[in-house]
């Protein structure tokens, strides 16, 4: 009889261990951008295991996953892409993905912004502002990031229906944090006189930021940071900086063209701190909140009438 009780107890322990292991098995999610990994981790919480194929510090516009990285996605249920033409290899990637991997373009349903709508002036020459003129850097808008969280939450629930309620709650909590960052940003930016809200940056990456916070953009390079700039284009920017009495220009953490130095030399304009454009800076710079707090703080330091507070 004692042996029977022992056997039943042992069986119960073993079964308990089996159920516990099953309970902690997490949904495997991969992303093509570290900012998406940040959002997916917030939306998924403990139910997901997230990895980004594009690592912090890498170049978003030059990245394409290697065959070995694609093959490593065999156990992955969900792959998140930014969309809006940022990953121009998506068509080819779809054909090579392991069976069962759901590819979602997070930015697909986010309203697009064309750089021409926020730029200080039109360029007469052929200047790349992204696919069909669309700025692919939607993560500079808090409203766009909030929409992205909805898309990611729905994708997670599709891949893991049992966790739908958890994902909904996590997305709501994450959206409150995004709203708080937007509120903070608006308060900080209010110290910049409206006439000084002109953002000269290394490449055309801040269209969504400019629209959301009332700036006009003047990018030195195109949306992908291409560096082949004509003397005519440089002359146009120098003229605009002088005529508009622009107070500062901003290099970026990954795109600091030589032409920017020429512009500074010719105009004597102040140089602000490097901005995070592509959201791939190591550490907090590859999260929405970290990127926004850094960028807004540095923009306000250079253009505001009082220092920004973190």
PDB file of C-alpha atoms in Angstrom:
ATOM      1  CA  UNK A   1       0.000   0.000   0.000  1.00  0.00           C
ATOM      2  CA  UNK A   2       2.843   2.351   0.867  1.00  0.00           C
ATOM      3  CA  UNK A   3       4.400   1.638  -2.525  1.00  0.00           C
ATOM      4  CA  UNK A   4       1.084   2.559  -4.183  1.00  0.00           C
ATOM      5  CA  UNK A   5       0.859   5.870  -2.326  1.00  0.00           C
ATOM      6  CA  UNK A   6       4.493   6.621  -3.222  1.00  0.00           C
ATOM      7  CA  UNK A   7       3.823   5.855  -6.888  1.00  0.00           C
ATOM      8  CA  UNK A   8       0.768   8.087  -6.985  1.00  0.00           C
ATOM      9  CA  UNK A   9       2.681  10.917  -5.295  1.00  0.00           C
ATOM     10  CA  UNK A  10       5.610  10.550  -7.691  1.00  0.00           C
ATOM     11  CA  UNK A  11       3.250  10.542 -10.650  1.00  0.00           C
ATOM     12  CA  UNK A  12       1.595  13.715  -9.378  1.00  0.00           C
ATOM     13  CA  UNK A  13       4.973  15.439  -9.038  1.00  0.00           C
ATOM     14  CA  UNK A  14       6.032  14.381 -12.530  1.00  0.00           C
ATOM     15  CA  UNK A  15       2.756  15.535 -14.033  1.00  0.00           C
ATOM     16  CA  UNK A  16       3.030  18.824 -12.160  1.00  0.00           C
ATOM     17  CA  UNK A  17       6.484  19.347 -13.625  1.00  0.00           C
ATOM     18  CA  UNK A  18       5.189  18.615 -17.101  1.00  0.00           C
ATOM     19  CA  UNK A  19       2.374  21.128 -16.777  1.00  0.00           C
ATOM     20  CA  UNK A  20       4.740  23.742 -15.325  1.00  0.00           C
ATOM     21  CA  UNK A  21       7.144  23.329 -18.248  1.00  0.00           C
ATOM     22  CA  UNK A  22       4.261  23.681 -20.686  1.00  0.00           C
ATOM     23  CA  UNK A  23       2.999  26.766 -18.869  1.00  0.00           C
ATOM     24  CA  UNK A  24       6.317  28.584 -19.140  1.00  0.00           C
ATOM     25  CA  UNK A  25       6.899  27.717 -22.806  1.00  0.00           C
ATOM     26  CA  UNK A  26       6.837  31.097 -24.445  1.00  0.00           C
ATOM     27  CA  UNK A  27       5.769  32.252 -27.885  1.00  0.00           C
ATOM     28  CA  UNK A  28       8.873  32.835 -29.996  1.00  0.00           C
ATOM     29  CA  UNK A  29       8.833  36.198 -31.759  1.00  0.00           C
ATOM     30  CA  UNK A  30      11.517  37.670 -34.027  1.00  0.00           C
ATOM     31  CA  UNK A  31      11.792  41.214 -35.373  1.00  0.00           C
ATOM     32  CA  UNK A  32      13.687  43.004 -38.101  1.00  0.00           C
ATOM     33  CA  UNK A  33      14.335  46.061 -35.916  1.00  0.00           C
ATOM     34  CA  UNK A  34      15.295  46.441 -32.224  1.00  0.00           C
ATOM     35  CA  UNK A  35      12.545  49.022 -31.645  1.00  0.00           C
ATOM     36  CA  UNK A  36      10.001  46.405 -32.698  1.00  0.00           C
ATOM     37  CA  UNK A  37      11.601  43.987 -30.236  1.00  0.00           C
ATOM     38  CA  UNK A  38      11.072  46.556 -27.481  1.00  0.00           C
ATOM     39  CA  UNK A  39       7.394  46.983 -28.397  1.00  0.00           C
ATOM     40  CA  UNK A  40       6.820  43.231 -28.775  1.00  0.00           C
ATOM     41  CA  UNK A  41       8.371  42.562 -25.381  1.00  0.00           C
ATOM     42  CA  UNK A  42       6.073  45.137 -23.783  1.00  0.00           C
ATOM     43  CA  UNK A  43       2.986  43.775 -25.544  1.00  0.00           C
ATOM     44  CA  UNK A  44       3.876  40.138 -24.921  1.00  0.00           C
ATOM     45  CA  UNK A  45       5.254  40.261 -21.409  1.00  0.00           C
ATOM     46  CA  UNK A  46       6.191  36.893 -19.942  1.00  0.00           C
ATOM     47  CA  UNK A  47       4.273  34.970 -22.600  1.00  0.00           C
ATOM     48  CA  UNK A  48       6.793  35.801 -25.328  1.00  0.00           C
ATOM     49  CA  UNK A  49      10.465  35.323 -26.104  1.00  0.00           C
ATOM     50  CA  UNK A  50      11.653  38.088 -28.431  1.00  0.00           C
ATOM     51  CA  UNK A  51      14.821  38.492 -30.473  1.00  0.00           C
ATOM     52  CA  UNK A  52      15.801  41.082 -33.063  1.00  0.00           C
ATOM     53  CA  UNK A  53      17.696  39.962 -36.149  1.00  0.00           C
ATOM     54  CA  UNK A  54      18.878  43.558 -36.603  1.00  0.00           C
ATOM     55  CA  UNK A  55      21.106  44.226 -33.625  1.00  0.00           C
ATOM     56  CA  UNK A  56      21.503  47.578 -31.827  1.00  0.00           C
ATOM     57  CA  UNK A  57      24.292  49.563 -33.449  1.00  0.00           C
ATOM     58  CA  UNK A  58      23.668  48.070 -36.911  1.00  0.00           C
ATOM     59  CA  UNK A  59      22.624  50.041 -39.998  1.00  0.00           C
ATOM     60  CA  UNK A  60      18.869  49.682 -40.573  1.00  0.00           C
ATOM     61  CA  UNK A  61      18.967  50.804 -44.222  1.00  0.00           C
ATOM     62  CA  UNK A  62      21.730  48.388 -45.194  1.00  0.00           C
ATOM     63  CA  UNK A  63      20.594  45.317 -43.260  1.00  0.00           C
ATOM     64  CA  UNK A  64      19.333  42.097 -44.805  1.00  0.00           C
ATOM     65  CA  UNK A  65      19.121  38.859 -42.791  1.00  0.00           C
ATOM     66  CA  UNK A  66      21.585  36.163 -43.791  1.00  0.00           C
ATOM     67  CA  UNK A  67      20.393  32.711 -44.854  1.00  0.00           C
ATOM     68  CA  UNK A  68      21.504  31.241 -41.519  1.00  0.00           C
ATOM     69  CA  UNK A  69      19.446  33.837 -39.623  1.00  0.00           C
ATOM     70  CA  UNK A  70      16.361  33.021 -41.675  1.00  0.00           C
ATOM     71  CA  UNK A  71      16.905  29.291 -41.118  1.00  0.00           C
ATOM     72  CA  UNK A  72      17.124  29.906 -37.358  1.00  0.00           C
ATOM     73  CA  UNK A  73      13.468  30.999 -37.350  1.00  0.00           C
ATOM     74  CA  UNK A  74      12.132  27.409 -37.564  1.00  0.00           C
ATOM     75  CA  UNK A  75      10.588  27.555 -34.093  1.00  0.00           C
ATOM     76  CA  UNK A  76       9.468  31.188 -34.483  1.00  0.00           C
ATOM     77  CA  UNK A  77       5.741  31.811 -34.835  1.00  0.00           C
ATOM     78  CA  UNK A  78       5.805  35.538 -35.583  1.00  0.00           C
ATOM     79  CA  UNK A  79       8.222  37.812 -37.473  1.00  0.00           C
ATOM     80  CA  UNK A  80       7.674  41.574 -37.241  1.00  0.00           C
ATOM     81  CA  UNK A  81       8.869  44.045 -39.894  1.00  0.00           C
ATOM     82  CA  UNK A  82       8.682  47.853 -39.845  1.00  0.00           C
ATOM     83  CA  UNK A  83       7.277  48.081 -43.369  1.00  0.00           C
ATOM     84  CA  UNK A  84       6.814  51.249 -45.450  1.00  0.00           C
ATOM     85  CA  UNK A  85       9.679  50.194 -47.698  1.00  0.00           C
ATOM     86  CA  UNK A  86      12.359  50.147 -45.000  1.00  0.00           C
ATOM     87  CA  UNK A  87      13.008  46.437 -45.582  1.00  0.00           C
ATOM     88  CA  UNK A  88      13.162  46.299 -49.360  1.00  0.00           C
ATOM     89  CA  UNK A  89      13.995  42.592 -49.172  1.00  0.00           C
ATOM     90  CA  UNK A  90      10.633  41.473 -47.724  1.00  0.00           C
ATOM     91  CA  UNK A  91       9.400  39.911 -50.952  1.00  0.00           C
ATOM     92  CA  UNK A  92      12.438  37.683 -51.161  1.00  0.00           C
ATOM     93  CA  UNK A  93      12.295  36.957 -47.434  1.00  0.00           C
ATOM     94  CA  UNK A  94       8.698  35.717 -47.617  1.00  0.00           C
ATOM     95  CA  UNK A  95       9.744  33.086 -50.147  1.00  0.00           C
ATOM     96  CA  UNK A  96      12.485  31.729 -47.883  1.00  0.00           C
ATOM     97  CA  UNK A  97      10.817  31.782 -44.459  1.00  0.00           C
ATOM     98  CA  UNK A  98      10.376  28.430 -42.697  1.00  0.00           C
ATOM     99  CA  UNK A  99       6.833  27.048 -42.757  1.00  0.00           C
ATOM    100  CA  UNK A 100       4.560  28.369 -40.022  1.00  0.00           C
ATOM    101  CA  UNK A 101       6.219  31.777 -39.585  1.00  0.00           C
ATOM    102  CA  UNK A 102       3.730  34.655 -39.805  1.00  0.00           C
ATOM    103  CA  UNK A 103       5.321  37.827 -41.239  1.00  0.00           C
ATOM    104  CA  UNK A 104       3.599  41.064 -40.206  1.00  0.00           C
ATOM    105  CA  UNK A 105       4.455  44.545 -41.531  1.00  0.00           C
ATOM    106  CA  UNK A 106       3.693  46.589 -38.438  1.00  0.00           C
ATOM    107  CA  UNK A 107       3.766  49.936 -40.241  1.00  0.00           C
ATOM    108  CA  UNK A 108       1.461  48.900 -43.066  1.00  0.00           C
ATOM    109  CA  UNK A 109      -1.710  50.382 -41.561  1.00  0.00           C
ATOM    110  CA  UNK A 110      -0.025  53.396 -39.941  1.00  0.00           C
ATOM    111  CA  UNK A 111      -0.864  56.598 -41.883  1.00  0.00           C
ATOM    112  CA  UNK A 112       2.127  57.538 -44.031  1.00  0.00           C
ATOM    113  CA  UNK A 113       3.897  60.881 -44.118  1.00  0.00           C
ATOM    114  CA  UNK A 114       5.709  62.210 -47.165  1.00  0.00           C
ATOM    115  CA  UNK A 115       8.815  64.254 -46.482  1.00  0.00           C
ATOM    116  CA  UNK A 116       7.687  66.854 -49.013  1.00  0.00           C
ATOM    117  CA  UNK A 117       4.768  67.675 -46.687  1.00  0.00           C
ATOM    118  CA  UNK A 118       7.039  68.682 -43.805  1.00  0.00           C
ATOM    119  CA  UNK A 119      10.158  69.971 -45.591  1.00  0.00           C
ATOM    120  CA  UNK A 120      11.087  73.657 -45.643  1.00  0.00           C
ATOM    121  CA  UNK A 121      11.386  73.601 -49.438  1.00  0.00           C
ATOM    122  CA  UNK A 122      11.143  71.259 -52.399  1.00  0.00           C
ATOM    123  CA  UNK A 123      14.291  69.961 -54.074  1.00  0.00           C
ATOM    124  CA  UNK A 124      14.598  70.324 -57.823  1.00  0.00           C
ATOM    125  CA  UNK A 125      17.017  67.400 -58.130  1.00  0.00           C
ATOM    126  CA  UNK A 126      16.339  63.694 -57.704  1.00  0.00           C
ATOM    127  CA  UNK A 127      16.483  63.236 -53.944  1.00  0.00           C
ATOM    128  CA  UNK A 128      15.400  59.931 -52.422  1.00  0.00           C
ATOM    129  CA  UNK A 129      12.769  60.390 -49.730  1.00  0.00           C
ATOM    130  CA  UNK A 130      11.831  56.724 -49.567  1.00  0.00           C
ATOM    131  CA  UNK A 131       9.414  54.524 -51.467  1.00  0.00           C
ATOM    132  CA  UNK A 132       6.909  56.811 -53.253  1.00  0.00           C
ATOM    133  CA  UNK A 133       8.262  59.720 -51.210  1.00  0.00           C
ATOM    134  CA  UNK A 134       7.141  58.117 -47.920  1.00  0.00           C
ATOM    135  CA  UNK A 135       9.261  58.529 -44.814  1.00  0.00           C
ATOM    136  CA  UNK A 136       9.637  54.978 -43.397  1.00  0.00           C
ATOM    137  CA  UNK A 137      10.738  56.175 -39.919  1.00  0.00           C
ATOM    138  CA  UNK A 138       7.265  56.048 -38.328  1.00  0.00           C
ATOM    139  CA  UNK A 139       8.669  55.295 -34.844  1.00  0.00           C
ATOM    140  CA  UNK A 140       9.354  59.015 -34.292  1.00  0.00           C
ATOM    141  CA  UNK A 141       5.617  59.533 -33.760  1.00  0.00           C
ATOM    142  CA  UNK A 142       4.041  58.545 -30.443  1.00  0.00           C
ATOM    143  CA  UNK A 143       0.676  58.175 -32.171  1.00  0.00           C
ATOM    144  CA  UNK A 144       2.205  55.812 -34.733  1.00  0.00           C
ATOM    145  CA  UNK A 145       3.890  53.772 -32.000  1.00  0.00           C
ATOM    146  CA  UNK A 146       0.567  53.476 -30.179  1.00  0.00           C
ATOM    147  CA  UNK A 147      -1.006  52.120 -33.382  1.00  0.00           C
ATOM    148  CA  UNK A 148       1.948  49.778 -33.812  1.00  0.00           C
ATOM    149  CA  UNK A 149       1.298  48.338 -30.350  1.00  0.00           C
ATOM    150  CA  UNK A 150      -2.280  47.547 -31.404  1.00  0.00           C
ATOM    151  CA  UNK A 151      -1.000  45.763 -34.529  1.00  0.00           C
ATOM    152  CA  UNK A 152       1.547  43.780 -32.524  1.00  0.00           C
ATOM    153  CA  UNK A 153      -0.998  42.866 -29.850  1.00  0.00           C
ATOM    154  CA  UNK A 154      -3.391  41.545 -32.488  1.00  0.00           C
ATOM    155  CA  UNK A 155      -0.612  39.566 -34.166  1.00  0.00           C
ATOM    156  CA  UNK A 156       0.401  38.008 -30.852  1.00  0.00           C
ATOM    157  CA  UNK A 157      -3.209  37.045 -30.112  1.00  0.00           C
ATOM    158  CA  UNK A 158      -3.507  35.455 -33.558  1.00  0.00           C
ATOM    159  CA  UNK A 159      -0.409  33.364 -32.911  1.00  0.00           C
ATOM    160  CA  UNK A 160      -1.385  32.610 -29.314  1.00  0.00           C
ATOM    161  CA  UNK A 161      -5.193  32.931 -28.831  1.00  0.00           C
ATOM    162  CA  UNK A 162      -4.998  31.755 -25.222  1.00  0.00           C
ATOM    163  CA  UNK A 163      -3.050  34.865 -24.307  1.00  0.00           C
ATOM    164  CA  UNK A 164      -5.362  37.405 -25.931  1.00  0.00           C
ATOM    165  CA  UNK A 165      -6.545  38.997 -22.664  1.00  0.00           C
ATOM    166  CA  UNK A 166      -2.961  39.282 -21.423  1.00  0.00           C
ATOM    167  CA  UNK A 167      -1.826  40.916 -24.642  1.00  0.00           C
ATOM    168  CA  UNK A 168      -4.702  43.402 -24.564  1.00  0.00           C
ATOM    169  CA  UNK A 169      -3.837  44.440 -21.014  1.00  0.00           C
ATOM    170  CA  UNK A 170      -0.128  44.713 -21.814  1.00  0.00           C
ATOM    171  CA  UNK A 171      -0.782  46.824 -24.908  1.00  0.00           C
ATOM    172  CA  UNK A 172      -3.019  49.178 -22.939  1.00  0.00           C
ATOM    173  CA  UNK A 173      -0.327  49.619 -20.278  1.00  0.00           C
ATOM    174  CA  UNK A 174       2.353  50.209 -22.919  1.00  0.00           C
ATOM    175  CA  UNK A 175       0.184  52.774 -24.712  1.00  0.00           C
ATOM    176  CA  UNK A 176      -0.201  54.731 -21.476  1.00  0.00           C
ATOM    177  CA  UNK A 177       3.598  54.935 -21.254  1.00  0.00           C
ATOM    178  CA  UNK A 178       3.781  56.129 -24.862  1.00  0.00           C
ATOM    179  CA  UNK A 179       1.144  58.792 -24.142  1.00  0.00           C
ATOM    180  CA  UNK A 180       3.154  59.947 -21.123  1.00  0.00           C
ATOM    181  CA  UNK A 181       6.275  60.320 -23.276  1.00  0.00           C
ATOM    182  CA  UNK A 182       4.308  62.342 -25.836  1.00  0.00           C
ATOM    183  CA  UNK A 183       2.936  64.613 -23.113  1.00  0.00           C
ATOM    184  CA  UNK A 184       6.449  65.137 -21.739  1.00  0.00           C
ATOM    185  CA  UNK A 185       7.805  65.855 -25.236  1.00  0.00           C
ATOM    186  CA  UNK A 186       5.120  68.454 -25.960  1.00  0.00           C
ATOM    187  CA  UNK A 187       5.851  70.200 -22.676  1.00  0.00           C
ATOM    188  CA  UNK A 188       9.573  70.320 -23.417  1.00  0.00           C
ATOM    189  CA  UNK A 189       9.093  71.462 -27.016  1.00  0.00           C
ATOM    190  CA  UNK A 190       6.790  74.277 -25.872  1.00  0.00           C
ATOM    191  CA  UNK A 191       9.974  76.094 -24.753  1.00  0.00           C
ATOM    192  CA  UNK A 192      11.070  76.375 -28.403  1.00  0.00           C
ATOM    193  CA  UNK A 193       9.611  79.462 -30.116  1.00  0.00           C
ATOM    194  CA  UNK A 194       7.418  78.389 -33.032  1.00  0.00           C
ATOM    195  CA  UNK A 195       9.580  80.337 -35.450  1.00  0.00           C
ATOM    196  CA  UNK A 196      12.609  78.285 -34.406  1.00  0.00           C
ATOM    197  CA  UNK A 197      10.999  74.886 -34.921  1.00  0.00           C
ATOM    198  CA  UNK A 198      13.112  74.010 -37.939  1.00  0.00           C
ATOM    199  CA  UNK A 199      14.973  70.715 -37.803  1.00  0.00           C
ATOM    200  CA  UNK A 200      18.108  70.369 -39.932  1.00  0.00           C
ATOM    201  CA  UNK A 201      19.247  66.738 -39.756  1.00  0.00           C
ATOM    202  CA  UNK A 202      21.738  64.459 -41.471  1.00  0.00           C
ATOM    203  CA  UNK A 203      19.078  62.441 -43.316  1.00  0.00           C
ATOM    204  CA  UNK A 204      15.355  62.477 -44.009  1.00  0.00           C
ATOM    205  CA  UNK A 205      14.221  60.532 -40.958  1.00  0.00           C
ATOM    206  CA  UNK A 206      12.152  62.948 -38.886  1.00  0.00           C
ATOM    207  CA  UNK A 207       8.999  63.500 -40.945  1.00  0.00           C
ATOM    208  CA  UNK A 208       6.692  61.930 -38.348  1.00  0.00           C
ATOM    209  CA  UNK A 209       8.376  63.807 -35.515  1.00  0.00           C
ATOM    210  CA  UNK A 210       8.074  67.104 -37.366  1.00  0.00           C
ATOM    211  CA  UNK A 211       4.389  66.629 -38.106  1.00  0.00           C
ATOM    212  CA  UNK A 212       3.535  65.542 -34.564  1.00  0.00           C
ATOM    213  CA  UNK A 213       5.364  68.405 -32.856  1.00  0.00           C
ATOM    214  CA  UNK A 214       5.010  71.264 -35.332  1.00  0.00           C
ATOM    215  CA  UNK A 215       8.480  71.394 -36.920  1.00  0.00           C
ATOM    216  CA  UNK A 216       9.636  71.891 -40.493  1.00  0.00           C
ATOM    217  CA  UNK A 217      12.353  69.535 -41.706  1.00  0.00           C
ATOM    218  CA  UNK A 218      15.492  70.241 -43.686  1.00  0.00           C
ATOM    219  CA  UNK A 219      17.378  66.960 -44.258  1.00  0.00           C
ATOM    220  CA  UNK A 220      20.842  67.007 -45.785  1.00  0.00           C
ATOM    221  CA  UNK A 221      20.536  63.455 -47.156  1.00  0.00           C
ATOM    222  CA  UNK A 222      17.663  61.278 -48.325  1.00  0.00           C
ATOM    223  CA  UNK A 223      15.646  58.785 -46.285  1.00  0.00           C
ATOM    224  CA  UNK A 224      18.268  56.035 -46.538  1.00  0.00           C
ATOM    225  CA  UNK A 225      21.217  58.316 -45.792  1.00  0.00           C
ATOM    226  CA  UNK A 226      22.610  58.239 -49.329  1.00  0.00           C
ATOM    227  CA  UNK A 227      25.643  60.521 -49.468  1.00  0.00           C
ATOM    228  CA  UNK A 228      25.817  61.499 -53.150  1.00  0.00           C
ATOM    229  CA  UNK A 229      24.929  65.182 -52.830  1.00  0.00           C
ATOM    230  CA  UNK A 230      25.275  67.793 -55.544  1.00  0.00           C
ATOM    231  CA  UNK A 231      26.813  71.258 -55.047  1.00  0.00           C
ATOM    232  CA  UNK A 232      23.395  72.659 -55.986  1.00  0.00           C
ATOM    233  CA  UNK A 233      21.731  70.840 -53.102  1.00  0.00           C
ATOM    234  CA  UNK A 234      24.372  72.007 -50.624  1.00  0.00           C
ATOM    235  CA  UNK A 235      23.965  75.590 -51.857  1.00  0.00           C
ATOM    236  CA  UNK A 236      20.186  75.324 -51.397  1.00  0.00           C
ATOM    237  CA  UNK A 237      20.561  74.196 -47.794  1.00  0.00           C
ATOM    238  CA  UNK A 238      23.102  76.910 -46.990  1.00  0.00           C
ATOM    239  CA  UNK A 239      20.800  79.526 -48.488  1.00  0.00           C
ATOM    240  CA  UNK A 240      17.804  78.210 -46.526  1.00  0.00           C
ATOM    241  CA  UNK A 241      19.721  78.167 -43.237  1.00  0.00           C
ATOM    242  CA  UNK A 242      20.729  81.801 -43.758  1.00  0.00           C
ATOM    243  CA  UNK A 243      17.321  83.026 -44.935  1.00  0.00           C
ATOM    244  CA  UNK A 244      15.370  81.157 -42.260  1.00  0.00           C
ATOM    245  CA  UNK A 245      17.869  82.125 -39.543  1.00  0.00           C
ATOM    246  CA  UNK A 246      18.094  78.498 -38.432  1.00  0.00           C
ATOM    247  CA  UNK A 247      19.822  78.259 -35.076  1.00  0.00           C
ATOM    248  CA  UNK A 248      21.263  74.721 -35.086  1.00  0.00           C
ATOM    249  CA  UNK A 249      21.913  71.652 -37.200  1.00  0.00           C
ATOM    250  CA  UNK A 250      21.864  68.113 -35.861  1.00  0.00           C
ATOM    251  CA  UNK A 251      24.212  65.272 -36.793  1.00  0.00           C
ATOM    252  CA  UNK A 252      23.017  61.720 -36.175  1.00  0.00           C
ATOM    253  CA  UNK A 253      24.442  58.725 -34.423  1.00  0.00           C
ATOM    254  CA  UNK A 254      24.809  56.806 -37.710  1.00  0.00           C
ATOM    255  CA  UNK A 255      24.691  59.376 -40.515  1.00  0.00           C
ATOM    256  CA  UNK A 256      27.164  62.265 -40.300  1.00  0.00           C
ATOM    257  CA  UNK A 257      27.928  63.266 -43.887  1.00  0.00           C
ATOM    258  CA  UNK A 258      30.970  65.392 -44.738  1.00  0.00           C
ATOM    259  CA  UNK A 259      28.645  67.890 -46.357  1.00  0.00           C
ATOM    260  CA  UNK A 260      27.267  68.737 -42.903  1.00  0.00           C
ATOM    261  CA  UNK A 261      30.691  70.089 -41.910  1.00  0.00           C
ATOM    262  CA  UNK A 262      30.741  72.222 -45.048  1.00  0.00           C
ATOM    263  CA  UNK A 263      27.325  73.643 -44.212  1.00  0.00           C
ATOM    264  CA  UNK A 264      28.423  74.500 -40.679  1.00  0.00           C
ATOM    265  CA  UNK A 265      31.623  76.104 -41.943  1.00  0.00           C
ATOM    266  CA  UNK A 266      29.767  78.252 -44.484  1.00  0.00           C
ATOM    267  CA  UNK A 267      26.952  79.374 -42.169  1.00  0.00           C
ATOM    268  CA  UNK A 268      28.533  79.393 -38.717  1.00  0.00           C
ATOM    269  CA  UNK A 269      25.375  77.687 -37.407  1.00  0.00           C
ATOM    270  CA  UNK A 270      25.513  75.888 -34.044  1.00  0.00           C
ATOM    271  CA  UNK A 271      25.943  72.108 -34.063  1.00  0.00           C
ATOM    272  CA  UNK A 272      23.603  70.210 -31.756  1.00  0.00           C
ATOM    273  CA  UNK A 273      24.230  66.787 -30.252  1.00  0.00           C
ATOM    274  CA  UNK A 274      23.833  63.633 -32.336  1.00  0.00           C
ATOM    275  CA  UNK A 275      20.196  62.580 -32.704  1.00  0.00           C
ATOM    276  CA  UNK A 276      19.004  58.978 -32.837  1.00  0.00           C
ATOM    277  CA  UNK A 277      17.314  58.640 -36.218  1.00  0.00           C
ATOM    278  CA  UNK A 278      16.998  54.943 -37.009  1.00  0.00           C
ATOM    279  CA  UNK A 279      16.300  53.727 -33.474  1.00  0.00           C
ATOM    280  CA  UNK A 280      19.199  51.305 -33.423  1.00  0.00           C
ATOM    281  CA  UNK A 281      21.548  52.933 -30.926  1.00  0.00           C
ATOM    282  CA  UNK A 282      22.803  50.517 -28.239  1.00  0.00           C
ATOM    283  CA  UNK A 283      21.036  50.559 -24.885  1.00  0.00           C
ATOM    284  CA  UNK A 284      18.046  52.839 -24.354  1.00  0.00           C
ATOM    285  CA  UNK A 285      18.551  54.301 -27.838  1.00  0.00           C
ATOM    286  CA  UNK A 286      16.920  51.222 -29.352  1.00  0.00           C
ATOM    287  CA  UNK A 287      13.706  51.739 -27.364  1.00  0.00           C
ATOM    288  CA  UNK A 288      10.983  54.248 -28.191  1.00  0.00           C
ATOM    289  CA  UNK A 289      11.122  56.019 -24.850  1.00  0.00           C
ATOM    290  CA  UNK A 290      14.913  56.135 -24.676  1.00  0.00           C
ATOM    291  CA  UNK A 291      15.193  57.449 -28.230  1.00  0.00           C
ATOM    292  CA  UNK A 292      12.513  60.097 -27.773  1.00  0.00           C
ATOM    293  CA  UNK A 293      13.806  61.363 -24.446  1.00  0.00           C
ATOM    294  CA  UNK A 294      17.311  61.696 -25.862  1.00  0.00           C
ATOM    295  CA  UNK A 295      16.206  63.433 -29.065  1.00  0.00           C
ATOM    296  CA  UNK A 296      13.759  65.846 -27.491  1.00  0.00           C
ATOM    297  CA  UNK A 297      16.213  66.770 -24.735  1.00  0.00           C
ATOM    298  CA  UNK A 298      18.977  67.559 -27.239  1.00  0.00           C
ATOM    299  CA  UNK A 299      16.695  69.450 -29.633  1.00  0.00           C
ATOM    300  CA  UNK A 300      15.387  71.602 -26.809  1.00  0.00           C
ATOM    301  CA  UNK A 301      18.893  72.231 -25.505  1.00  0.00           C
ATOM    302  CA  UNK A 302      19.866  73.639 -28.888  1.00  0.00           C
ATOM    303  CA  UNK A 303      16.655  75.452 -29.862  1.00  0.00           C
ATOM    304  CA  UNK A 304      14.724  76.110 -26.661  1.00  0.00           C
ATOM    305  CA  UNK A 305      14.844  79.174 -24.452  1.00  0.00           C
ATOM    306  CA  UNK A 306      15.292  77.071 -21.312  1.00  0.00           C
ATOM    307  CA  UNK A 307      17.140  73.736 -20.804  1.00  0.00           C
ATOM    308  CA  UNK A 308      15.102  70.555 -21.174  1.00  0.00           C
ATOM    309  CA  UNK A 309      14.437  68.478 -18.093  1.00  0.00           C
ATOM    310  CA  UNK A 310      14.731  64.713 -18.192  1.00  0.00           C
TER     311      UNK A 310
END
